[in-house]
Amino acid sequence: MKQEIFRMERVTYMEQEITLLEDFNLQIYRGEIMGVLPVSAHGMTAFLKLLQNNLPLYDGYIYYGGEKINSWKEAKKQPNRISIIEGKSRLVENMTVMDNIFVLRQSFGQEIVRTKLLSRQLAPFFEDIGIHIFADARVETLSEFERVIVELLRAVVMGHRLIVLNDIGTLISYEELKKLHEILHHYAAQGFSFLYICPHFEEIAMVCDRSAMFSNGRIQKLVRQEEMADEILRLYSAEYDRMVRSHLESRQKDGGGHEEVLRAERLCGEYVRDFGFAVSGGECLVVQIQANHIFQELVQMIAGEKEPEAGELRILGKPAKFKGSEKLAVIQELPTKSMVFPELSYMENLCISLSRRIPFLWLRGSIRGSIRQEYGPILGEEVFETPVEELSEKQKYQMIYTRVLLQKPKVVFCIQPFKGADLSHRMFVWKMLEMLLDKGIAVVILTMMLSDSLSLADRLLVVNEDGSEREVLRGDFATISAVTPWIHIYQQ
C-alpha cells in the first residue's frame, strides 16, 4: 500500500481578498516523483509559499508526513521541513559546500567545527550519487549544476522527505539534466519524494511518475506517465500545436534563399573555442549549448559585456561588434524583469532603442505622437498612461518586442526566451518571435534546453560540452532524441 507523504485537501488561499488557490487538491506518495505543469502560473507563487510556511487558509487542510500541519481553523507556527530548489540559489555564496550542507543547519549545535570530520562525513553522499565536488569549495566557484546538487544533498542530509525542484531544466545542460534525473530516482528509491515543477511536458515525461496540470490556482487533471504526452497535447496544448503546424507549413513553402545578414567566425574566449555560425534574414537558428560555462560566456559576448579574445563578426558583409550595433538587438533572459525600467514611463521604455537611431527623439513630440497613433490600437491606449510596474506580463512582453521592432534590427538574439513562462505566456512569446521572422528579421535563440525553441527553428546548432559544434537541419529534428520537443510533428 502506498504511503502518503503530503496532501492538500480542498485548499482555498487568498491574499488581499484575491483568491490565488481555490479548491486545491494534491496528493504525493513516499518515493514518488510528482510533476506539476503550470498551464497558467496564477497561484503558483502562493502554492510554493504554502509548501514551506503554514499561512492562514480560507478553507481546506494540509497534511505532511501523516500530520495535519495547516487548516482553515489553525496552523503550525514553525516552517515545514520541505526544501525548494529553483533558479535563485539558497546557498550562502561566501561559504564552502561543507558549511552550507552541515554547519548552517538549525540542528547543528557544535561550537567548534571539525572540518576534516565533516568532510569525511560528506564524502559518502557524493560517492553515492557519482558526483565529485570538493567539500571545501566555495559556492561562488560552483557551476549551476553543482549548486543544484549541493542544495539537493543539503535537503537529504537535513532529512526533508519532500523536495521541490522548480524549473531546473533552464539552468543546466541536457546531459546534466539526465544525470539529475538519475539522482532523483536514486533518492526516490530510498523513500524521498519530489515535486518537479516544469512548464515543458517533454521534460516532465522524462522523469515523473505522475503529473498534475496546474491552471489558475487549481489542479485540473492528474495523469500517469504513460498518458502524459497524449493527454497534455490533447487537453492543454491543442492551440499551441496548431500554431506550430501552421508555422512549419509556411516555412516549408518559403523555400529560403534570403540574404545572409550575420556571420560569426572563430570566436574565442576563456571557454568559447572557434565558435562560428551564419544566419539569413527571416531565418531562425537555435543554438543549444550543453555546457553552462560556455553558455554564460557566449551570452556575455552577445550582450556586449565581454569582448571576444579572437574571431570576427560581420553584419551584411561588413565588420561589426556585438556592442553598439543598431542592426543587432538582444532580448535578455527573463526580459520582463531584466528589460523593464520602472523609473521610466511606458513611452520611454518603448523608445529606448529607437533613440539611438533618431537624434533628439525626446525633443520631437511629433515622432512620439506618430508612434502612439500607430501602435496604440495594437498595444492598447491604456498602457501609455499605466506605470510600467503595473503592467501585466503580457503587456510587458508586448512592450519589449515592440521596442525591438522599432529599432529595425537585421538580427535579434534571444536568450532562453521561454524561461520562467507558463503555457499561455510561452504561446504569446512564440507568436512574438514568429512576428519578428515574418518581418524578415533573423532570430538566433541561445538556449540550454530545446523546449519550445525548436518549434520555431529552421536549423539547430548543438554546441557540445567540449565546444565542438554539430548542425541539425529541420528534416532531421526527429532524430535528436526520444524526447525531442514536437517530435510527433517532425516524425510525420
Short mmCIF file of C-alpha atoms in Angstrom, two decimals:
data_model
loop_
_atom_site.label_atom_id
_atom_site.label_comp_id
_atom_site.label_asym_id
_atom_site.label_seq_id
_atom_site.Cartn_x
_atom_site.Cartn_y
_atom_site.Cartn_z
CA MET A 1 0.00 0.00 0.00
CA LYS A 2 1.33 3.45 -0.91
CA GLN A 3 2.32 5.69 1.97
CA GLU A 4 1.14 9.28 1.67
CA ILE A 5 3.80 11.93 2.37
CA PHE A 6 1.90 15.14 1.52
CA ARG A 7 -1.69 16.17 0.86
CA MET A 8 -3.54 19.40 0.19
CA GLU A 9 -7.28 18.90 0.55
CA ARG A 10 -9.84 21.46 -0.72
CA VAL A 11 -7.43 24.31 -0.01
CA THR A 12 -8.53 27.85 -0.77
CA TYR A 13 -5.96 30.55 -0.11
CA MET A 14 -6.35 34.32 -0.52
CA GLU A 15 -4.11 37.38 -0.31
CA GLN A 16 -5.58 40.89 -0.13
CA GLU A 17 -9.02 39.41 -0.95
CA ILE A 18 -7.67 37.88 -4.19
CA THR A 19 -8.16 34.12 -4.50
CA LEU A 20 -4.86 32.52 -5.51
CA LEU A 21 -5.68 28.86 -4.83
CA GLU A 22 -9.23 27.52 -4.98
CA ASP A 23 -10.45 24.04 -4.05
CA PHE A 24 -6.86 22.87 -4.50
CA ASN A 25 -6.25 19.13 -4.14
CA LEU A 26 -2.92 17.35 -4.43
CA GLN A 27 -1.57 14.10 -3.01
CA ILE A 28 2.07 12.91 -3.12
CA TYR A 29 3.27 9.47 -2.04
CA ARG A 30 6.51 8.27 -0.47
CA GLY A 31 9.20 7.66 -3.12
CA GLU A 32 7.20 9.38 -5.86
CA ILE A 33 8.36 11.99 -8.35
CA MET A 34 5.25 14.10 -8.95
CA GLY A 35 5.27 16.55 -11.84
CA VAL A 36 3.40 19.85 -11.94
CA LEU A 37 2.89 21.50 -15.31
CA PRO A 38 1.77 25.15 -14.96
CA VAL A 39 -0.65 25.75 -17.82
CA SER A 40 -1.35 29.08 -16.13
CA ALA A 41 1.01 30.22 -13.37
CA HIS A 42 -1.62 32.21 -11.46
CA GLY A 43 -1.34 30.97 -7.87
CA MET A 44 1.98 29.13 -8.32
CA THR A 45 3.89 31.53 -6.05
CA ALA A 46 1.23 31.10 -3.37
CA PHE A 47 1.45 27.31 -3.73
CA LEU A 48 5.23 27.39 -3.18
CA LYS A 49 4.85 29.62 -0.12
CA LEU A 50 2.29 27.26 1.41
CA LEU A 51 4.63 24.31 0.96
CA GLN A 52 7.21 25.84 3.26
CA ASN A 53 5.13 28.04 5.56
CA ASN A 54 1.74 27.49 7.16
CA LEU A 55 -0.03 30.67 6.14
CA PRO A 56 -3.68 31.26 7.12
CA LEU A 57 -6.10 29.35 4.87
CA TYR A 58 -9.59 30.45 3.88
CA ASP A 59 -10.60 26.81 3.61
CA GLY A 60 -9.14 23.31 3.49
CA TYR A 61 -6.42 21.18 5.10
CA ILE A 62 -2.73 20.40 4.51
CA TYR A 63 -1.03 17.22 5.77
CA TYR A 64 2.68 16.36 5.78
CA GLY A 65 4.16 13.09 6.98
CA GLY A 66 0.80 11.94 8.26
CA GLU A 67 0.32 15.05 10.44
CA LYS A 68 -2.13 17.89 9.87
CA ILE A 69 0.08 20.99 9.64
CA ASN A 70 -2.39 23.61 8.40
CA SER A 71 -6.14 24.15 8.16
CA TRP A 72 -8.72 26.92 8.00
CA LYS A 73 -9.03 26.55 11.78
CA GLU A 74 -5.40 26.56 12.90
CA ALA A 75 -1.83 26.13 11.64
CA LYS A 76 1.55 25.06 12.98
CA LYS A 77 3.73 28.11 13.52
CA GLN A 78 7.11 26.65 12.54
CA PRO A 79 8.20 26.26 8.88
CA ASN A 80 7.72 22.87 7.23
CA ARG A 81 10.67 20.57 6.59
CA ILE A 82 10.31 20.89 2.82
CA SER A 83 13.12 22.15 0.54
CA ILE A 84 12.63 24.18 -2.63
CA ILE A 85 15.38 24.29 -5.26
CA GLU A 86 14.97 26.86 -8.05
CA GLY A 87 16.76 29.47 -10.14
CA LYS A 88 17.67 31.69 -7.21
CA SER A 89 20.04 29.58 -5.14
CA ARG A 90 19.51 29.47 -1.38
CA LEU A 91 23.18 28.67 -0.75
CA VAL A 92 25.42 31.18 1.03
CA GLU A 93 27.90 32.38 -1.60
CA ASN A 94 30.96 33.12 0.53
CA MET A 95 30.85 29.83 2.43
CA THR A 96 32.01 26.34 1.49
CA VAL A 97 29.97 23.38 0.30
CA MET A 98 30.54 21.69 3.66
CA ASP A 99 29.40 24.77 5.60
CA ASN A 100 26.20 25.03 3.54
CA ILE A 101 25.32 21.36 3.96
CA PHE A 102 26.24 20.80 7.61
CA VAL A 103 27.08 23.94 9.58
CA LEU A 104 24.11 26.12 8.57
CA ARG A 105 21.56 23.55 9.70
CA GLN A 106 19.40 24.64 12.63
CA SER A 107 20.14 21.34 14.36
CA PHE A 108 23.92 21.80 14.09
CA GLY A 109 24.95 22.57 17.67
CA GLN A 110 28.72 22.28 17.67
CA GLU A 111 30.65 25.38 18.67
CA ILE A 112 33.88 24.05 17.14
CA VAL A 113 33.61 23.00 13.50
CA ARG A 114 35.69 19.86 12.86
CA THR A 115 36.45 20.38 9.20
CA LYS A 116 38.14 17.05 8.46
CA LEU A 117 35.40 15.08 10.23
CA LEU A 118 32.62 16.85 8.33
CA SER A 119 34.49 16.39 5.05
CA ARG A 120 34.71 12.63 5.70
CA GLN A 121 31.00 12.56 6.55
CA LEU A 122 30.14 14.34 3.31
CA ALA A 123 32.25 12.13 1.01
CA PRO A 124 29.88 9.09 1.04
CA PHE A 125 26.96 11.27 -0.07
CA PHE A 126 28.84 12.38 -3.20
CA GLU A 127 30.13 8.85 -3.86
CA ASP A 128 26.59 7.50 -3.52
CA ILE A 129 25.38 9.60 -6.49
CA GLY A 130 28.58 9.51 -8.56
CA ILE A 131 29.34 13.23 -8.25
CA HIS A 132 32.64 14.75 -7.15
CA ILE A 133 32.58 18.22 -5.60
CA PHE A 134 35.27 19.35 -3.15
CA ALA A 135 33.81 19.81 0.33
CA ASP A 136 35.92 22.93 0.89
CA ALA A 137 34.99 24.53 -2.46
CA ARG A 138 33.33 27.91 -2.08
CA VAL A 139 29.82 28.19 -3.50
CA GLU A 140 30.70 31.08 -5.83
CA THR A 141 33.11 28.78 -7.72
CA LEU A 142 30.45 26.13 -8.44
CA SER A 143 28.59 25.64 -11.70
CA GLU A 144 24.77 25.86 -11.75
CA PHE A 145 24.55 22.06 -11.83
CA GLU A 146 26.87 21.72 -8.83
CA ARG A 147 24.80 24.26 -6.89
CA VAL A 148 21.65 22.26 -7.59
CA ILE A 149 23.37 19.09 -6.38
CA VAL A 150 24.61 20.79 -3.20
CA GLU A 151 21.11 22.09 -2.43
CA LEU A 152 19.71 18.62 -3.06
CA LEU A 153 22.27 17.00 -0.75
CA ARG A 154 21.57 19.58 1.93
CA ALA A 155 17.88 18.66 1.79
CA VAL A 156 18.73 14.96 2.01
CA VAL A 157 21.12 15.46 4.95
CA MET A 158 18.51 17.57 6.74
CA GLY A 159 16.02 14.73 6.34
CA HIS A 160 13.47 16.69 4.31
CA ARG A 161 11.21 13.98 2.90
CA LEU A 162 9.69 16.23 0.24
CA ILE A 163 11.98 18.19 -2.08
CA VAL A 164 10.66 20.64 -4.70
CA LEU A 165 12.52 21.40 -7.93
CA ASN A 166 11.15 24.43 -9.77
CA ASP A 167 12.04 24.93 -13.46
CA ILE A 168 15.51 23.42 -13.09
CA GLY A 169 15.82 22.44 -16.77
CA THR A 170 16.55 26.04 -17.81
CA LEU A 171 19.59 26.21 -15.52
CA ILE A 172 21.57 23.19 -16.61
CA SER A 173 22.52 21.32 -19.79
CA TYR A 174 20.61 18.35 -21.22
CA GLU A 175 23.30 15.88 -20.13
CA GLU A 176 23.35 17.39 -16.63
CA LEU A 177 19.57 17.16 -16.54
CA LYS A 178 19.69 13.44 -17.34
CA LYS A 179 22.22 12.95 -14.54
CA LEU A 180 19.99 14.90 -12.14
CA HIS A 181 17.05 12.67 -13.06
CA GLU A 182 19.14 9.60 -12.24
CA ILE A 183 19.91 11.11 -8.83
CA LEU A 184 16.22 11.85 -8.18
CA HIS A 185 15.30 8.25 -8.98
CA HIS A 186 18.12 7.09 -6.67
CA TYR A 187 16.77 9.06 -3.72
CA ALA A 188 13.15 8.24 -4.60
CA ALA A 189 14.10 4.57 -4.18
CA GLN A 190 15.29 5.49 -0.66
CA GLY A 191 11.89 6.96 0.22
CA PHE A 192 12.40 10.67 -0.62
CA SER A 193 9.57 12.33 -2.55
CA PHE A 194 9.92 15.04 -5.17
CA LEU A 195 7.67 17.70 -6.63
CA TYR A 196 9.01 18.54 -10.10
CA ILE A 197 7.57 21.81 -11.45
CA CYS A 198 8.25 22.44 -15.13
CA PRO A 199 6.36 24.15 -18.00
CA HIS A 200 7.60 21.60 -20.59
CA PHE A 201 5.78 18.29 -20.78
CA GLU A 202 8.70 16.57 -22.57
CA GLU A 203 10.89 17.19 -19.54
CA ILE A 204 8.21 16.09 -17.08
CA ALA A 205 7.64 12.89 -19.09
CA MET A 206 11.37 12.09 -18.78
CA VAL A 207 11.32 11.74 -15.00
CA CYS A 208 7.90 11.93 -13.33
CA ASP A 209 5.65 9.06 -12.22
CA ARG A 210 2.52 11.22 -12.35
CA SER A 211 1.83 14.78 -13.39
CA ALA A 212 -0.68 17.42 -12.29
CA MET A 213 -1.99 20.10 -14.63
CA PHE A 214 -1.93 23.41 -12.70
CA SER A 215 -4.16 26.17 -14.06
CA ASN A 216 -5.49 29.35 -12.42
CA GLY A 217 -4.91 28.17 -8.88
CA ARG A 218 -6.36 24.68 -9.28
CA ILE A 219 -5.25 21.18 -10.22
CA GLN A 220 -7.26 20.49 -13.36
CA LYS A 221 -6.18 16.94 -14.08
CA LEU A 222 -3.81 14.18 -12.93
CA VAL A 223 -2.18 11.86 -15.49
CA ARG A 224 0.13 8.87 -15.24
CA GLN A 225 3.48 8.84 -17.02
CA GLU A 226 2.27 6.73 -19.94
CA GLU A 227 -0.62 9.14 -20.55
CA MET A 228 1.32 12.40 -20.28
CA ALA A 229 2.20 13.29 -23.87
CA ASP A 230 -1.20 12.46 -25.40
CA GLU A 231 -3.28 13.94 -22.58
CA ILE A 232 -1.33 17.17 -22.28
CA LEU A 233 -1.29 17.79 -26.02
CA ARG A 234 -4.97 16.91 -26.40
CA LEU A 235 -6.31 18.92 -23.50
CA TYR A 236 -3.95 21.83 -22.97
CA SER A 237 -1.72 22.36 -26.00
CA ALA A 238 -4.10 21.93 -28.92
CA GLU A 239 -3.92 25.61 -29.91
CA TYR A 240 -0.14 25.65 -29.49
CA ASP A 241 0.09 22.51 -31.60
CA ARG A 242 -1.93 24.16 -34.39
CA MET A 243 0.33 27.22 -34.25
CA VAL A 244 3.45 25.11 -34.68
CA ARG A 245 1.97 23.06 -37.53
CA SER A 246 0.89 26.20 -39.38
CA HIS A 247 4.32 27.78 -38.88
CA LEU A 248 6.15 24.71 -40.18
CA GLU A 249 3.90 24.51 -43.25
CA SER A 250 4.55 28.16 -44.11
CA ARG A 251 8.31 27.71 -43.63
CA GLN A 252 8.32 24.72 -45.98
CA LYS A 253 6.59 26.80 -48.66
CA ASP A 254 9.02 29.71 -48.16
CA GLY A 255 11.93 27.95 -49.82
CA GLY A 256 14.66 30.11 -48.21
CA GLY A 257 17.17 31.92 -50.38
CA HIS A 258 17.31 35.02 -48.17
CA GLU A 259 20.34 37.27 -47.88
CA GLU A 260 22.89 36.41 -45.21
CA VAL A 261 22.70 39.11 -42.55
CA LEU A 262 25.20 37.95 -39.93
CA ARG A 263 28.27 35.74 -39.84
CA ALA A 264 30.43 34.97 -36.82
CA GLU A 265 33.74 33.19 -37.39
CA ARG A 266 36.17 31.55 -34.96
CA LEU A 267 35.00 33.45 -31.86
CA CYS A 268 37.19 32.63 -28.85
CA GLY A 269 37.15 33.41 -25.17
CA GLU A 270 38.05 31.70 -21.93
CA TYR A 271 35.71 28.79 -22.67
CA VAL A 272 34.36 29.51 -26.17
CA ARG A 273 36.62 27.98 -28.80
CA ASP A 274 36.40 28.66 -32.55
CA PHE A 275 32.64 29.25 -32.38
CA GLY A 276 31.01 30.27 -35.65
CA PHE A 277 27.69 30.40 -37.46
CA ALA A 278 25.81 32.32 -40.15
CA VAL A 279 22.15 33.32 -40.34
CA SER A 280 19.98 34.79 -43.10
CA GLY A 281 17.14 37.29 -43.00
CA GLY A 282 13.90 35.76 -41.70
CA GLU A 283 15.69 32.61 -40.56
CA CYS A 284 15.52 31.14 -37.07
CA LEU A 285 18.68 29.49 -35.80
CA VAL A 286 18.52 27.77 -32.41
CA VAL A 287 21.88 27.34 -30.66
CA GLN A 288 21.67 24.69 -27.93
CA ILE A 289 24.69 24.93 -25.63
CA GLN A 290 25.29 21.91 -23.45
CA ALA A 291 27.83 23.42 -21.04
CA ASN A 292 26.78 26.19 -18.67
CA HIS A 293 30.18 27.95 -18.65
CA ILE A 294 30.20 28.16 -22.48
CA PHE A 295 26.60 29.38 -22.45
CA GLN A 296 27.29 32.14 -19.94
CA GLU A 297 30.37 33.38 -21.81
CA LEU A 298 28.54 33.47 -25.16
CA VAL A 299 25.70 35.43 -23.56
CA GLN A 300 28.23 37.95 -22.22
CA MET A 301 29.79 38.33 -25.68
CA ILE A 302 26.46 38.82 -27.44
CA ALA A 303 25.24 41.29 -24.80
CA GLY A 304 28.44 43.31 -25.29
CA GLU A 305 29.58 42.68 -21.72
CA LYS A 306 32.71 40.83 -22.82
CA GLU A 307 34.84 41.25 -25.95
CA PRO A 308 35.84 38.03 -27.76
CA GLU A 309 39.57 37.37 -27.47
CA ALA A 310 39.66 36.45 -31.15
CA GLY A 311 37.34 35.98 -34.11
CA GLU A 312 35.31 38.10 -36.46
CA LEU A 313 31.73 39.31 -36.66
CA ARG A 314 30.20 40.59 -39.90
CA ILE A 315 26.77 42.15 -40.39
CA LEU A 316 25.66 42.49 -44.03
CA GLY A 317 29.21 41.63 -45.00
CA LYS A 318 30.82 44.46 -43.04
CA PRO A 319 32.98 44.10 -39.89
CA ALA A 320 30.94 44.76 -36.74
CA LYS A 321 30.87 44.30 -32.98
CA PHE A 322 28.17 42.90 -30.76
CA LYS A 323 28.18 46.02 -28.61
CA GLY A 324 26.63 49.17 -30.01
CA SER A 325 25.43 47.87 -33.38
CA GLU A 326 21.98 49.22 -34.31
CA LYS A 327 21.49 46.29 -36.68
CA LEU A 328 21.66 43.84 -33.78
CA ALA A 329 19.21 43.54 -30.87
CA VAL A 330 19.31 41.34 -27.77
CA ILE A 331 16.28 40.12 -25.82
CA GLN A 332 17.68 39.06 -22.49
CA GLU A 333 16.73 36.14 -20.29
CA LEU A 334 13.57 36.85 -18.23
CA PRO A 335 13.06 40.11 -20.14
CA THR A 336 10.01 41.26 -18.17
CA LYS A 337 12.37 41.60 -15.22
CA SER A 338 15.69 42.44 -16.90
CA MET A 339 14.48 44.80 -19.68
CA VAL A 340 11.75 46.81 -17.95
CA PHE A 341 12.73 50.09 -16.27
CA PRO A 342 10.15 51.09 -13.64
CA GLU A 343 11.62 54.59 -13.25
CA LEU A 344 10.76 55.39 -16.88
CA SER A 345 7.35 55.91 -18.48
CA TYR A 346 5.84 53.41 -20.91
CA MET A 347 6.76 55.61 -23.90
CA GLU A 348 10.33 55.99 -22.63
CA ASN A 349 10.63 52.21 -22.15
CA LEU A 350 9.22 51.63 -25.61
CA CYS A 351 11.55 54.04 -27.41
CA ILE A 352 14.89 53.37 -25.68
CA SER A 353 16.35 51.55 -28.69
CA LEU A 354 14.79 53.97 -31.18
CA SER A 355 16.51 56.92 -29.53
CA ARG A 356 19.88 55.63 -30.75
CA ARG A 357 18.65 55.75 -34.34
CA ILE A 358 16.77 59.07 -34.24
CA PRO A 359 18.73 62.01 -32.76
CA PHE A 360 16.86 64.29 -30.35
CA LEU A 361 13.89 61.88 -30.22
CA TRP A 362 12.77 63.15 -26.82
CA LEU A 363 12.53 66.70 -28.17
CA ARG A 364 10.42 65.66 -31.14
CA GLY A 365 6.88 65.16 -29.86
CA SER A 366 5.56 64.57 -33.37
CA ILE A 367 7.53 61.30 -33.68
CA ARG A 368 6.34 60.05 -30.31
CA GLY A 369 2.82 61.01 -31.31
CA SER A 370 3.03 59.05 -34.54
CA ILE A 371 4.36 56.01 -32.63
CA ARG A 372 1.42 56.16 -30.25
CA GLN A 373 -1.00 56.59 -33.15
CA GLU A 374 0.43 53.58 -34.99
CA TYR A 375 0.90 51.20 -32.06
CA GLY A 376 -1.88 52.36 -29.71
CA PRO A 377 -4.51 50.13 -31.37
CA ILE A 378 -2.12 47.15 -31.11
CA LEU A 379 -0.72 47.68 -27.61
CA GLY A 380 -3.82 49.28 -26.11
CA GLU A 381 -4.17 53.01 -25.44
CA GLU A 382 -4.35 52.43 -21.69
CA VAL A 383 -0.75 51.19 -21.44
CA PHE A 384 0.68 54.63 -22.27
CA GLU A 385 -0.82 56.01 -19.06
CA THR A 386 -0.02 52.99 -16.87
CA PRO A 387 3.09 52.83 -14.62
CA VAL A 388 5.20 50.05 -16.12
CA GLU A 389 5.40 48.07 -12.85
CA GLU A 390 1.58 47.76 -13.01
CA LEU A 391 1.55 46.27 -16.50
CA SER A 392 0.60 42.61 -16.90
CA GLU A 393 3.22 40.10 -18.01
CA LYS A 394 1.68 40.03 -21.47
CA GLN A 395 1.81 43.83 -21.75
CA LYS A 396 5.46 43.84 -20.67
CA TYR A 397 6.34 41.22 -23.30
CA GLN A 398 4.48 43.27 -25.92
CA MET A 399 6.37 46.40 -24.95
CA ILE A 400 9.77 44.70 -25.17
CA TYR A 401 9.16 43.03 -28.55
CA THR A 402 7.66 46.21 -29.99
CA ARG A 403 10.76 48.07 -28.76
CA VAL A 404 12.85 45.66 -30.81
CA LEU A 405 10.65 46.21 -33.88
CA LEU A 406 11.09 49.97 -33.58
CA GLN A 407 14.86 49.50 -33.61
CA LYS A 408 14.55 47.72 -37.00
CA PRO A 409 17.47 45.33 -36.47
CA LYS A 410 18.67 42.79 -39.01
CA VAL A 411 19.15 40.09 -36.38
CA VAL A 412 17.75 39.53 -32.88
CA PHE A 413 19.45 37.34 -30.28
CA CYS A 414 17.02 35.83 -27.77
CA ILE A 415 18.44 34.36 -24.57
CA GLN A 416 16.27 31.46 -23.35
CA PRO A 417 13.07 33.30 -24.37
CA PHE A 418 10.70 30.76 -22.81
CA LYS A 419 12.38 30.55 -19.41
CA GLY A 420 10.01 31.00 -16.49
CA ALA A 421 6.89 31.33 -18.68
CA ASP A 422 3.75 29.26 -18.21
CA LEU A 423 1.94 27.80 -21.23
CA SER A 424 -0.13 30.90 -22.03
CA HIS A 425 2.89 33.21 -21.87
CA ARG A 426 5.03 30.75 -23.84
CA MET A 427 2.42 30.82 -26.61
CA PHE A 428 2.49 34.62 -26.60
CA VAL A 429 6.30 34.76 -26.71
CA TRP A 430 6.22 32.21 -29.54
CA LYS A 431 3.87 34.46 -31.53
CA MET A 432 6.11 37.48 -30.90
CA LEU A 433 9.15 35.60 -32.22
CA GLU A 434 7.20 34.42 -35.26
CA MET A 435 6.24 38.05 -35.88
CA LEU A 436 9.94 39.02 -35.99
CA LEU A 437 10.63 36.24 -38.50
CA ASP A 438 7.67 37.32 -40.66
CA LYS A 439 9.20 40.82 -40.76
CA GLY A 440 12.33 39.31 -42.34
CA ILE A 441 14.41 39.66 -39.16
CA ALA A 442 16.85 36.85 -38.39
CA VAL A 443 16.31 35.31 -34.95
CA VAL A 444 19.09 33.48 -33.09
CA ILE A 445 17.90 31.70 -29.94
CA LEU A 446 20.50 30.73 -27.35
CA THR A 447 19.27 28.03 -25.00
CA MET A 448 20.33 25.08 -22.89
CA MET A 449 17.05 23.17 -23.22
CA LEU A 450 15.27 22.97 -26.57
CA SER A 451 11.69 23.11 -25.26
CA ASP A 452 9.59 25.48 -27.41
CA SER A 453 12.56 26.95 -29.27
CA LEU A 454 12.89 24.00 -31.63
CA SER A 455 9.36 24.51 -32.96
CA LEU A 456 10.50 27.83 -34.48
CA ALA A 457 13.86 26.65 -35.74
CA ASP A 458 14.93 26.30 -39.35
CA ARG A 459 18.27 24.93 -38.15
CA LEU A 460 19.70 23.71 -34.87
CA LEU A 461 23.33 24.21 -33.87
CA VAL A 462 24.37 22.00 -30.95
CA VAL A 463 27.45 23.15 -29.04
CA ASN A 464 28.80 20.17 -27.12
CA GLU A 465 30.46 20.30 -23.70
CA ASP A 466 33.91 20.27 -25.34
CA GLY A 467 32.97 23.26 -27.52
CA SER A 468 32.60 21.28 -30.75
CA GLU A 469 29.58 22.02 -32.94
CA ARG A 470 27.01 19.89 -34.74
CA GLU A 471 24.40 21.26 -37.14
CA VAL A 472 20.98 19.60 -37.47
CA LEU A 473 18.57 20.57 -40.25
CA ARG A 474 14.81 20.63 -39.67
CA GLY A 475 14.31 17.43 -41.63
CA ASP A 476 16.46 15.60 -39.06
CA PHE A 477 14.94 17.08 -35.87
CA ALA A 478 13.11 13.82 -35.10
CA THR A 479 16.46 12.03 -34.78
CA ILE A 480 17.84 14.25 -31.99
CA SER A 481 16.42 12.20 -29.11
CA ALA A 482 13.32 10.34 -27.99
CA VAL A 483 12.17 13.41 -26.04
CA THR A 484 12.62 15.94 -28.85
CA PRO A 485 10.01 18.71 -28.40
CA TRP A 486 7.22 18.43 -31.02
CA ILE A 487 8.66 15.08 -32.20
CA HIS A 488 5.13 13.97 -33.14
CA ILE A 489 5.19 16.66 -35.86
CA TYR A 490 8.70 16.03 -37.16
CA GLN A 491 8.10 12.27 -37.44
CA GLN A 492 5.29 12.79 -39.95
#
